[in-house]
Coordinates of C-alpha atoms in Angstrom, one line a residue:
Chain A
X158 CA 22.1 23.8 9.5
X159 CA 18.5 24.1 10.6
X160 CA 16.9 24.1 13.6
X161 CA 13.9 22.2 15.3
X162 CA 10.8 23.9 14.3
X163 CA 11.8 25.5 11.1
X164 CA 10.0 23.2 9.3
X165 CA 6.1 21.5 9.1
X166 CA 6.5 18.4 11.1
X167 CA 6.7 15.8 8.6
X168 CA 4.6 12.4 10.0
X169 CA 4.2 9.0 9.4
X170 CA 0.4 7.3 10.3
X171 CA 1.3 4.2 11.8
X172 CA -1.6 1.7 13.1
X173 CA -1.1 -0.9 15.3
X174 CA -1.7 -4.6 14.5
X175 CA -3.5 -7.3 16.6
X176 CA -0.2 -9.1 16.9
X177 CA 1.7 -6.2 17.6
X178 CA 0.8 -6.6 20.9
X179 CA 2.7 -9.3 23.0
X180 CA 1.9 -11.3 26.0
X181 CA 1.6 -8.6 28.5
X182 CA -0.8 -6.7 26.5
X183 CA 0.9 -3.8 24.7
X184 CA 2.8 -2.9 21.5
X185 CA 6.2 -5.0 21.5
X186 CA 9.6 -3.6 21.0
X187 CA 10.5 -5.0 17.8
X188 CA 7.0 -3.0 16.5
X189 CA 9.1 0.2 17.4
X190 CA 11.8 -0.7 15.3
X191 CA 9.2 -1.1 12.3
X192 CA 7.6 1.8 12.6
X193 CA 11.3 3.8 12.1
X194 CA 11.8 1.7 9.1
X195 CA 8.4 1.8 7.4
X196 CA 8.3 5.9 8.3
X197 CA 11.7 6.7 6.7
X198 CA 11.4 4.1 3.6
X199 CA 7.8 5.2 3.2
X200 CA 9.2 9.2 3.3
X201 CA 12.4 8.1 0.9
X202 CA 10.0 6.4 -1.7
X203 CA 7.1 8.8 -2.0
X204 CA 9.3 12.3 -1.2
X205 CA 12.7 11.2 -2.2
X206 CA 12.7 9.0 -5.8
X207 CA 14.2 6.3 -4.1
X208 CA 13.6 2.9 -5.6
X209 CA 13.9 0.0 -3.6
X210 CA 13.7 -2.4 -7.2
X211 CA 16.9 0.2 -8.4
X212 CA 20.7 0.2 -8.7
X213 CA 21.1 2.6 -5.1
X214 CA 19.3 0.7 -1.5
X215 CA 19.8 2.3 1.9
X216 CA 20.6 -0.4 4.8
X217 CA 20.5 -0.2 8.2
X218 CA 23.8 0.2 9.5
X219 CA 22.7 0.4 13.5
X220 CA 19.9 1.8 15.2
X221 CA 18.6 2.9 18.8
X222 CA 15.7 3.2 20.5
X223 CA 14.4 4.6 24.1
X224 CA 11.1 3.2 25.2
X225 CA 8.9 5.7 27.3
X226 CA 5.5 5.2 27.5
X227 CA 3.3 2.1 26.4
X228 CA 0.7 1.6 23.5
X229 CA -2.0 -1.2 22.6
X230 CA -3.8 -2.2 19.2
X231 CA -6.1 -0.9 18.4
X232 CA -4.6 2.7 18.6
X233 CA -2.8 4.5 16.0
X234 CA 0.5 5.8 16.2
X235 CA 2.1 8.3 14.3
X236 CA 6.1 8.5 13.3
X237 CA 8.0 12.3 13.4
X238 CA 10.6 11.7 10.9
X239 CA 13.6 14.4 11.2
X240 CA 17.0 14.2 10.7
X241 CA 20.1 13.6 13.0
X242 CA 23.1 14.1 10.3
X243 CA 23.1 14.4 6.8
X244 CA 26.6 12.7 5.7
X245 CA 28.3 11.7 2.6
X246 CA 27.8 8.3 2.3
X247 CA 25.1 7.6 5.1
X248 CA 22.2 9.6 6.7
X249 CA 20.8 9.2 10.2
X250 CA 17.9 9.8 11.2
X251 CA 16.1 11.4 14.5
X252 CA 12.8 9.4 15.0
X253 CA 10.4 9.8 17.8
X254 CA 7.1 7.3 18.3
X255 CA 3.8 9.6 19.0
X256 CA 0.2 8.7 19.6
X257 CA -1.9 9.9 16.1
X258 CA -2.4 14.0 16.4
X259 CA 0.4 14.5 19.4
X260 CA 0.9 18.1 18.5
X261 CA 4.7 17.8 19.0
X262 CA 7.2 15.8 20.3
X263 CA 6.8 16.3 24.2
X264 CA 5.8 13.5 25.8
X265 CA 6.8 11.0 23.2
X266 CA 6.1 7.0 23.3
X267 CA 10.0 6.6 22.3
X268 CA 13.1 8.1 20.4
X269 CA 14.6 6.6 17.8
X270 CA 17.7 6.8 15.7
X271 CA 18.2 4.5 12.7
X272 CA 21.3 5.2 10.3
X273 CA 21.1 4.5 6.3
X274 CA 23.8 3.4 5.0
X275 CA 23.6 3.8 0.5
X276 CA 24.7 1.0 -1.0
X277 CA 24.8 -0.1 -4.8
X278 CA 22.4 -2.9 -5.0
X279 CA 25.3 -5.7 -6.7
X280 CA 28.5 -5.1 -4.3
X281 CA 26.9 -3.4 -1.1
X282 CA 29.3 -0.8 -1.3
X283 CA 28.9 2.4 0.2
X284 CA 28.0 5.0 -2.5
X285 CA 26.9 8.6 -2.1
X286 CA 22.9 9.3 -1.2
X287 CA 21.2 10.0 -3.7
X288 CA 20.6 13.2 -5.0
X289 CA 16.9 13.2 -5.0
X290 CA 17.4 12.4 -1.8
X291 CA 19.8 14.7 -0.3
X292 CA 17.8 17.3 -1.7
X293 CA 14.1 16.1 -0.7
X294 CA 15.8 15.8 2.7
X295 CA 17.6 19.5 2.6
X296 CA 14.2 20.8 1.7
X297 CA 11.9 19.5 3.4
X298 CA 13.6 17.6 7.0
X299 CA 15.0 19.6 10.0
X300 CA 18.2 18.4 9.9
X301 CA 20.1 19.1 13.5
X302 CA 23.1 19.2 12.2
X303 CA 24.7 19.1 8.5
X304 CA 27.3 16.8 6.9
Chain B
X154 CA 33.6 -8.3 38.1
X155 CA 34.3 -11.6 35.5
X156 CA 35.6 -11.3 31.9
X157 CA 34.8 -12.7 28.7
X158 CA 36.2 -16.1 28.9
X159 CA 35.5 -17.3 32.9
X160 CA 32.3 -18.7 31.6
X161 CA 30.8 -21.4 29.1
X162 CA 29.3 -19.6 26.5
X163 CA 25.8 -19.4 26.5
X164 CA 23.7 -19.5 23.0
X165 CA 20.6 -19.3 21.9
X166 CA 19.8 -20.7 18.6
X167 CA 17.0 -18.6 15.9
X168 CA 16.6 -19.8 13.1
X169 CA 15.4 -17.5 10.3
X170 CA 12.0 -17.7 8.7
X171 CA 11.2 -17.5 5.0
X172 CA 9.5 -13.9 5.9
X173 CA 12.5 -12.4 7.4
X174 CA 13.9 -11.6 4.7
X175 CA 12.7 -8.0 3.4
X176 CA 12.8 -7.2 -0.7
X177 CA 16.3 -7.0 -0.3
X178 CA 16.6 -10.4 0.3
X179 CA 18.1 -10.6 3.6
X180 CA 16.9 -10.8 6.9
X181 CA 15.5 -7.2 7.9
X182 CA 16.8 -5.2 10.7
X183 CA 13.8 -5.4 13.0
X184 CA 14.5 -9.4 13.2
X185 CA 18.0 -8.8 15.2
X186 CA 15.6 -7.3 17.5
X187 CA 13.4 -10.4 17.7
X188 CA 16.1 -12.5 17.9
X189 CA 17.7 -10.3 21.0
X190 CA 14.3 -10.3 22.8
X191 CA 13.8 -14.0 22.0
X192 CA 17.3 -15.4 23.4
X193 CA 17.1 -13.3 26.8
X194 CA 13.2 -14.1 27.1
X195 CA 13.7 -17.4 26.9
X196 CA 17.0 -18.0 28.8
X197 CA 15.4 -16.0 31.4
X198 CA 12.3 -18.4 31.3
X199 CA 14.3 -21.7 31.0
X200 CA 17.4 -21.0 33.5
X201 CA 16.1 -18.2 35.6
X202 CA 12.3 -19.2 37.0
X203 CA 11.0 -16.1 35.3
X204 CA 7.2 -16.6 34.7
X205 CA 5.7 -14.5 32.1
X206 CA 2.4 -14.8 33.5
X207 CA 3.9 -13.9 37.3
X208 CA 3.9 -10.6 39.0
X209 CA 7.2 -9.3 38.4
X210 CA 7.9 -9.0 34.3
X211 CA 10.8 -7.2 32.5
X212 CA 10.1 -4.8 29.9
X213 CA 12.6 -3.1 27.3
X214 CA 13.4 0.7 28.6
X215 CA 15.9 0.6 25.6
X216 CA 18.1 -1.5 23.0
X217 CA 20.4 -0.6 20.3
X218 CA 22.0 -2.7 17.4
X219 CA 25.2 -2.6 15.3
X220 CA 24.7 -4.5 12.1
X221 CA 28.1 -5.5 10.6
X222 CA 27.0 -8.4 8.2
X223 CA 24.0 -9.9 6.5
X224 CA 22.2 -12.7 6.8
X225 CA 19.6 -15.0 4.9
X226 CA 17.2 -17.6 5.2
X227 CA 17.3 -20.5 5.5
X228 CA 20.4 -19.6 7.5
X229 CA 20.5 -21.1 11.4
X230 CA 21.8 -17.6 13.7
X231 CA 22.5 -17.9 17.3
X232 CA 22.6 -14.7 19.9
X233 CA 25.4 -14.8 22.4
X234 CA 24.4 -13.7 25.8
X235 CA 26.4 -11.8 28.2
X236 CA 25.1 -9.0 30.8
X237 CA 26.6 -5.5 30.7
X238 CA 25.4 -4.2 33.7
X239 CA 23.4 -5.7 36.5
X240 CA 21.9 -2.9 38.7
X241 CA 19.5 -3.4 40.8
X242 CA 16.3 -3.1 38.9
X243 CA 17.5 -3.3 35.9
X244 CA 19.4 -5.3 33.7
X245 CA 21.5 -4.4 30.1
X246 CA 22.3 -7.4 28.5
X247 CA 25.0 -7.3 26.0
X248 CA 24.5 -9.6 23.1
X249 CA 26.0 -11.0 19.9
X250 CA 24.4 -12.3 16.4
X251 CA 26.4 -15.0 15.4
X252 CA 26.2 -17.7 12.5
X253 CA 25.2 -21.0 14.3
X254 CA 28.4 -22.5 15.5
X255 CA 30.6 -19.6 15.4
X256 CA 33.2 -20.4 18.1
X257 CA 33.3 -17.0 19.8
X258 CA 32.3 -13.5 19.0
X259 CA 35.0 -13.3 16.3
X260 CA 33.0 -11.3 13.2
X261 CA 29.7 -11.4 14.7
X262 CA 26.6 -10.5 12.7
X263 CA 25.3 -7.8 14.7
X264 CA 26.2 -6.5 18.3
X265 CA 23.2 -5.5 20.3
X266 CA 22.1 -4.2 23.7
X267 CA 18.6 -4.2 25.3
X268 CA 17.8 -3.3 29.0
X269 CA 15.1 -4.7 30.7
X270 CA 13.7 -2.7 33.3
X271 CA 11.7 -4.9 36.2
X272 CA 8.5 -3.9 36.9
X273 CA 5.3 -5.3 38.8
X274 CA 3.0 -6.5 36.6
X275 CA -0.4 -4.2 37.6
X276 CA 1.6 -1.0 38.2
X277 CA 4.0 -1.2 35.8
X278 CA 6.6 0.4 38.7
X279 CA 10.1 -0.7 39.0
X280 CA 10.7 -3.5 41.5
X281 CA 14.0 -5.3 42.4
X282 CA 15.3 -7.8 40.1
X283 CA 13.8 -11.3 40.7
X284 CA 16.4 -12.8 43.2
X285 CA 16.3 -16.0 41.1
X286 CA 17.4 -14.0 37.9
X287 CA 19.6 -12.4 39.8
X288 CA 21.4 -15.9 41.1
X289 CA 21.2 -17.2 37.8
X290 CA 22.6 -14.1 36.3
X291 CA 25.7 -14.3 38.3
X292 CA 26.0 -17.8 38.5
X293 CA 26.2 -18.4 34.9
X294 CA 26.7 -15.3 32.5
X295 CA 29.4 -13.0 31.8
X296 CA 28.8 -10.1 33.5
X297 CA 31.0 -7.0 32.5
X298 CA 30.6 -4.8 35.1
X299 CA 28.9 -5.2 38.6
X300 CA 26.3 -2.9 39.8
Chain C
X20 CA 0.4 -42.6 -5.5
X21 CA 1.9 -43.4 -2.1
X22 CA 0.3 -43.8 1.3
X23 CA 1.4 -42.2 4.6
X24 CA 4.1 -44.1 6.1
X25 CA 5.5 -44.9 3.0
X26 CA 8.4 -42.3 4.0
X27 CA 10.7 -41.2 6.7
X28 CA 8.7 -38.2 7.9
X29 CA 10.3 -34.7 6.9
X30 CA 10.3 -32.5 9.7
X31 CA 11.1 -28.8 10.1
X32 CA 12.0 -27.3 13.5
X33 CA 10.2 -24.4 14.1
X34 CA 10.9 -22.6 17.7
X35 CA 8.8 -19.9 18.7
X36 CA 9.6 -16.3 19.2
X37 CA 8.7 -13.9 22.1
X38 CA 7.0 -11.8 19.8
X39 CA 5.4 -14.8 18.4
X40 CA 2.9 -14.5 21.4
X41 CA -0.4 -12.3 21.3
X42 CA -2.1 -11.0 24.4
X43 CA -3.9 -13.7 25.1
X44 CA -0.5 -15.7 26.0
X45 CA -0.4 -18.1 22.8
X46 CA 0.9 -17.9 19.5
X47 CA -0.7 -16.0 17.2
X48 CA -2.7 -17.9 14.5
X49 CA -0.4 -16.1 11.8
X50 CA 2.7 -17.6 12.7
X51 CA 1.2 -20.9 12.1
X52 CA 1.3 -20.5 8.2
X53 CA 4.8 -18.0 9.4
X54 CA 5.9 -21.8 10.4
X55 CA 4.4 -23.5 6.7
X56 CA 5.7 -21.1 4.9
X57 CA 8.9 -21.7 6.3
X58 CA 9.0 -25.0 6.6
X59 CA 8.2 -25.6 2.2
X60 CA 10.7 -23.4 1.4
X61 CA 13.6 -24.1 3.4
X62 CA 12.5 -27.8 2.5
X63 CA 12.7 -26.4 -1.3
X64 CA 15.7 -24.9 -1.1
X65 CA 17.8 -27.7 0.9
X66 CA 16.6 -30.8 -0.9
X67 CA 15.3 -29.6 -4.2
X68 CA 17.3 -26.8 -5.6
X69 CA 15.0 -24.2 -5.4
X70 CA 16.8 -20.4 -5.9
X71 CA 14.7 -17.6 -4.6
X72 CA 16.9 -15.4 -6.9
X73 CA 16.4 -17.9 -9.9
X74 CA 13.8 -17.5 -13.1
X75 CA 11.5 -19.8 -11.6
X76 CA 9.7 -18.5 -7.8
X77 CA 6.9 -20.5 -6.0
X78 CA 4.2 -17.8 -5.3
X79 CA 1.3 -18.9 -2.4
X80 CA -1.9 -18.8 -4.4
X81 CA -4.0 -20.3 -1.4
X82 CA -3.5 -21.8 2.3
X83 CA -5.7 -22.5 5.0
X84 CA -5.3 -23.8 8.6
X85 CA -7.5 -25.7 11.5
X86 CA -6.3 -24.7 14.9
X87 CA -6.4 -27.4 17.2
X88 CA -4.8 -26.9 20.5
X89 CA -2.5 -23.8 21.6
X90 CA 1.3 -23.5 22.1
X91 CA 2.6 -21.0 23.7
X92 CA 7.1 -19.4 23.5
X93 CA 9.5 -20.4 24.1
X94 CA 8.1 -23.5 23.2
X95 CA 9.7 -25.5 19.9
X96 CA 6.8 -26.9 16.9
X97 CA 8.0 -29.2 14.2
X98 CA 6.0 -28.4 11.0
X99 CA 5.6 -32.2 9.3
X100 CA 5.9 -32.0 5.3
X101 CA 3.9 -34.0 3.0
X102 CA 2.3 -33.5 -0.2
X103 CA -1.6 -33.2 -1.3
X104 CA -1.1 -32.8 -4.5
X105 CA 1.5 -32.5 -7.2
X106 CA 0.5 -30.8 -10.2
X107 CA 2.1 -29.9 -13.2
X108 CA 2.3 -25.9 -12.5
X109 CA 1.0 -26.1 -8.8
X110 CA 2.3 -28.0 -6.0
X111 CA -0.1 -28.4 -2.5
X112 CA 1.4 -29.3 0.8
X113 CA -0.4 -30.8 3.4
X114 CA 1.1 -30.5 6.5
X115 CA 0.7 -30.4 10.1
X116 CA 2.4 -28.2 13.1
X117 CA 3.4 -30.6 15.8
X118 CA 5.2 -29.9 19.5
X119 CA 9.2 -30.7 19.0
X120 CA 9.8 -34.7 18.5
X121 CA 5.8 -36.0 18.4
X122 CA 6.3 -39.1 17.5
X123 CA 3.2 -38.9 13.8
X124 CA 0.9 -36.9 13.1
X125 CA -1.8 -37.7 16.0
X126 CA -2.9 -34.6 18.4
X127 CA -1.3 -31.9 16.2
X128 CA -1.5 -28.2 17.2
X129 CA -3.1 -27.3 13.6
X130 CA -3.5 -29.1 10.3
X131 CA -2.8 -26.8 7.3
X132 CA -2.4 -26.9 3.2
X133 CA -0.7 -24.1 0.8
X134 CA -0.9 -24.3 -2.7
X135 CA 2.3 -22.9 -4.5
X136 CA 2.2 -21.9 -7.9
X137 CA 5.7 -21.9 -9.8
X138 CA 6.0 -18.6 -11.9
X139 CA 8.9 -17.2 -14.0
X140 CA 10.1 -14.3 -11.7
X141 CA 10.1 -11.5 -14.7
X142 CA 5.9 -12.1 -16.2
X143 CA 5.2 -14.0 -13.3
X144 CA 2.9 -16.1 -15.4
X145 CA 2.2 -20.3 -14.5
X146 CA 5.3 -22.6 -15.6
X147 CA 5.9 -26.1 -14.9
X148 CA 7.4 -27.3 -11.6
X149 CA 11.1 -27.2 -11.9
X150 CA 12.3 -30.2 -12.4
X151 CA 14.7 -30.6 -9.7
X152 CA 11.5 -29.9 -7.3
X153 CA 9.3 -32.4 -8.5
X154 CA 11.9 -35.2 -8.3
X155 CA 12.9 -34.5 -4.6
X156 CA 9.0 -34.5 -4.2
X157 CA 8.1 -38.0 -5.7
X158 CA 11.8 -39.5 -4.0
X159 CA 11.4 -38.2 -0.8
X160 CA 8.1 -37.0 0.3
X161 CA 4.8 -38.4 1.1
X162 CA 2.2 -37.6 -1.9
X163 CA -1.3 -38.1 -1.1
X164 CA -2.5 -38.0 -5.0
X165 CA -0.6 -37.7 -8.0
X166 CA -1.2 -35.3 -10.9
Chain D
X116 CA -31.1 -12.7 6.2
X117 CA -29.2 -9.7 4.4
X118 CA -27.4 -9.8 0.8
X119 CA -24.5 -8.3 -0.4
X120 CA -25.5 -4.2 -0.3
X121 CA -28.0 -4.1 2.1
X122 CA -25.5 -2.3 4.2
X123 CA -22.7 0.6 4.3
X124 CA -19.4 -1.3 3.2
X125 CA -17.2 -1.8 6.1
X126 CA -13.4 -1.3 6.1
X127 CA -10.7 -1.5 7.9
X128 CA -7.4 0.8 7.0
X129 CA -4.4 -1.3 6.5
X130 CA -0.8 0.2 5.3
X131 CA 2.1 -1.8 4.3
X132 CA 5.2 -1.9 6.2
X133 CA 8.3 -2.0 5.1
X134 CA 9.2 -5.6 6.6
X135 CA 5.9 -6.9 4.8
X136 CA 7.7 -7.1 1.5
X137 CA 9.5 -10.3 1.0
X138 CA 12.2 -11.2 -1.0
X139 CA 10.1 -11.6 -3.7
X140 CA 9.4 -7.8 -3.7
X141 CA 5.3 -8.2 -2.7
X142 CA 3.5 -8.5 0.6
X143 CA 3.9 -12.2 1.9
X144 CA 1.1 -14.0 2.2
X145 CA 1.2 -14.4 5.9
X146 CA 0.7 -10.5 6.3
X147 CA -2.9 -10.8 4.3
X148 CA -3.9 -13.2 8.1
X149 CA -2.7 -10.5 9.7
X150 CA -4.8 -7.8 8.1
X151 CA -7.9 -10.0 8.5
X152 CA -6.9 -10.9 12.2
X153 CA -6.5 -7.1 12.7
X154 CA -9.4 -6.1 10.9
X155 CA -12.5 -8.0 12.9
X156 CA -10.5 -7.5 16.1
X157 CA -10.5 -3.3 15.7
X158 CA -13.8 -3.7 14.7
X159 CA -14.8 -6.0 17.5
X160 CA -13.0 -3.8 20.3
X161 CA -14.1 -0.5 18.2
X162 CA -17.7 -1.0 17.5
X163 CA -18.8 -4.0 19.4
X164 CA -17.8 -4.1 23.1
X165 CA -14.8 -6.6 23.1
X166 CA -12.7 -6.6 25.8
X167 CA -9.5 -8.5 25.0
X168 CA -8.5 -8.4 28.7
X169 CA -12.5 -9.5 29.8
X170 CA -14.0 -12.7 30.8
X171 CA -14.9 -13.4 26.8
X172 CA -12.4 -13.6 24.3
X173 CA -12.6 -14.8 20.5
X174 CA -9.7 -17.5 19.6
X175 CA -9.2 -18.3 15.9
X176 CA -10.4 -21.8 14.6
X177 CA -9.7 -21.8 11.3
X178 CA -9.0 -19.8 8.7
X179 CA -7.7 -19.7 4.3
X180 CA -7.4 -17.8 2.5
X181 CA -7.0 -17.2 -2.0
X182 CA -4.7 -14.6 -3.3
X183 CA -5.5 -12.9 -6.4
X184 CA -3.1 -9.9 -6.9
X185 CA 0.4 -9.2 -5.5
X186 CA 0.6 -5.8 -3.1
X187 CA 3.7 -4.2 -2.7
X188 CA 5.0 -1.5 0.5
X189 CA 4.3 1.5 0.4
X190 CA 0.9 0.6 -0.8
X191 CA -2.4 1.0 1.7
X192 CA -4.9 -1.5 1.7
X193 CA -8.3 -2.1 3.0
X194 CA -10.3 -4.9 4.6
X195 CA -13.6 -5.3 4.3
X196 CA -15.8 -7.1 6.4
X197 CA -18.7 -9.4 6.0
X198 CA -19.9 -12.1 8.0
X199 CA -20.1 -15.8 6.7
X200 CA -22.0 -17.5 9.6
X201 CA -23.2 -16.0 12.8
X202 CA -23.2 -19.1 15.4
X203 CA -24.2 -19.4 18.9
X204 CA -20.6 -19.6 19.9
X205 CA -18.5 -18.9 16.6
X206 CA -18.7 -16.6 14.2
X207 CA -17.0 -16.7 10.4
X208 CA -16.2 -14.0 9.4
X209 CA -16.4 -13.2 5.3
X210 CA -13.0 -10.9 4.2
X211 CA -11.7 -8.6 0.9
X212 CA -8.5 -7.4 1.0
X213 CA -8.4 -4.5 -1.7
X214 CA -6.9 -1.6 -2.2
X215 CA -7.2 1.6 -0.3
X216 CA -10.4 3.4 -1.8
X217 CA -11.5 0.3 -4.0
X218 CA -15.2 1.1 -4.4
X219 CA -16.8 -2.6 -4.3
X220 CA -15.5 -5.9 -3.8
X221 CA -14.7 -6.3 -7.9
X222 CA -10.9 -7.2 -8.1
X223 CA -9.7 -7.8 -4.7
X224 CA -6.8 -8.9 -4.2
X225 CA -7.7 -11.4 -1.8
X226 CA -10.5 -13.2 -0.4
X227 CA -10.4 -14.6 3.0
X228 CA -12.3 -16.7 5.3
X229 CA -11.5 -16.7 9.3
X230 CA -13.5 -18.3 11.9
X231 CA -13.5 -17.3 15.8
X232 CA -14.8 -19.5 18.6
X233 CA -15.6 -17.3 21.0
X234 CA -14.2 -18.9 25.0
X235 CA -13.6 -18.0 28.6
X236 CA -10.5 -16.5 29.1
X237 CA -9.5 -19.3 32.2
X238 CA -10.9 -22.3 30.7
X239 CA -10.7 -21.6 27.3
X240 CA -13.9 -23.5 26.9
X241 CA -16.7 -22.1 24.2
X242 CA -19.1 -20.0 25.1
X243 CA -22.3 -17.9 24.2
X244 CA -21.1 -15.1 21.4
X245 CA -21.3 -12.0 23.4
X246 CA -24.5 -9.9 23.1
X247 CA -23.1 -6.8 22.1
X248 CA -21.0 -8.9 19.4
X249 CA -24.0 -10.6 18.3
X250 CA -26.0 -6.9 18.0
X251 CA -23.6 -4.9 16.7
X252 CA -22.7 -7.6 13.8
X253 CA -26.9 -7.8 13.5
X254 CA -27.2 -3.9 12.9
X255 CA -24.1 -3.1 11.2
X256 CA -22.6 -5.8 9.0
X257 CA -23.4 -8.1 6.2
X258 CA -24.5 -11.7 7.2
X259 CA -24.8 -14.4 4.0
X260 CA -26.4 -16.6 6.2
X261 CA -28.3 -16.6 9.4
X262 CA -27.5 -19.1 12.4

């Protein structure tokens, strides 16, 4: 187990769209939601070995999210990507929403959690993560608490 | 109080789009979210004299998803709507993703939450719930637990 | 060749989203080819045995849209189907986004065309329109010009 | 009149998202209208004065687009801007889509064309371009053709 602020934060740049903004004028919900998705698949791809076209896929088993404070296109938003639990089968992460350069996590846009579930591709049965990326997440994700 | 049951169900149909289906060729989790935002939106709109363009608007303070099962285009979903908790300037509903037709909530798709929060619409404060939300609220949805 | 009214038009119900509003209160212009894409493929894969997990995929090689008048959620469009042009790798659909139930094609919301090429799903290279596509075409749709 | 060169390049940043994959494992084609639509928009608000809560706003009037090459998430693509047609109250807008860092307009992977009317917010009638639109396109961008 590791504890917030053993490690560099790890971030996602995350720009917002002209039609991410709704009718009254700022980012909407669902966007959140993308953000979480396209940070942790992004981070699983390039960090991690996972291949979306291979015989191993994460899916979303449930997600949350807290909305705080508002955004707009044209700004740029950033995604801290760290890790809730580190299971077996499945892996959850801790997400928060940031405005680009937020130093840390106070004063966050939202909180986010999104759990993985690793499936084989053919029978979407649950199947142990990967072990690039257990051990991409183990070395390089605060992880709050471990399987 | 009511319980499930002392009211018509009320659905909201969605029918899935050839782009919400992600590379692993079923509808991505961020579309439970559209379709959860849609159905209250518009029952809100259609039953409940809320006026998007009006001074008081509702904006998500939080949501949160289970997904259970997948789904494809061209599939035809529906969201069940029920309210969890109606306070007093703020409203949870409690909502279902069901395959059009489904009789009840019986192996649902998804089971979702989302709070709207009531706010005015130049100082984004919280204001009491619309009265005619409110009326149309009690009137015709399943509402788990009072304020 | 045929000429319109030759056929029973072929309609797709297309109900907008919450999200499918921008900030200026309308739909956004994407979701207009959102709706045409749509619309061809669920048309493709009901009536004409399209498989989007079979050897053969149509792949959009061009579209474009006019934008007439606006429509705002939770409004419901029709997309009509008809055919420009029926090629022997590439098929062209002409088609027009309509409010729920207009009667033709007079006063639509936006007249558009997408040109699908059929491609094997491995090389992706040009192969003749399945079959099974090009004869629910010529039974059932209107085709401005044959090949 | 300018020609192609006679200024800096202009680009807009644009990563993929997760969700923009389809099931056919590439960007869909909607989410190239989306990077034009967010392109000109950043760079209006950015470098040109608009205000998309002001008196003026640009609505889309028509737009197409050709695809060349498939893109696929986690890729990072670019926009880059050129004007078609600087009008007295539209403006067409001249559009690559290419990949992050691609040093000219050789090999894009699309080529788009999208055309804004620019219109009072209330009566949604068209007006006048806005000046500092009209200079800041003048100074900064290429224009194939003059009014």
């Amino acid at each position: 187990m590791t504890t917030p602020g053993d490690r560099e934060p790890v971030r996602h740049l995350f720009p917002l769209r002209w039609n991410d903004n709704d009718q009254y004028g700022h980012m909407n919900n669902t966007v959140y939601y993308e953000a979480m998705d396209t940070a942790v698949n992004a981070w699983m791809i390039r960090e991690a070995g996972l291949e979306p076209a291979g015989e191993v896929i994460g899916l979303c088993a449930a997600s949350r999210c807290r909305f705080l404070e508002a955004a707009s296109f044209p700004e740029e938003l950033e995604v801290d990507i760290a890790v809730e639990r580190l299971g077996r089968t499945s892996l959850t992460w801790d997400l928060a929403i940031l405005r680009r350069g937020a130093p840390d996590r106070i004063g966050p846009l939202a909180l986010g959690s999104f759990t993985h579930v690793f499936v084989d591709r053919a029978a979407r049965r649950p199947v142990p993560i990967p072990e690039s990326v257990r051990a991409a997440v183990s070395a390089r994700l605060t992880v709050a608490t471990g399987s």
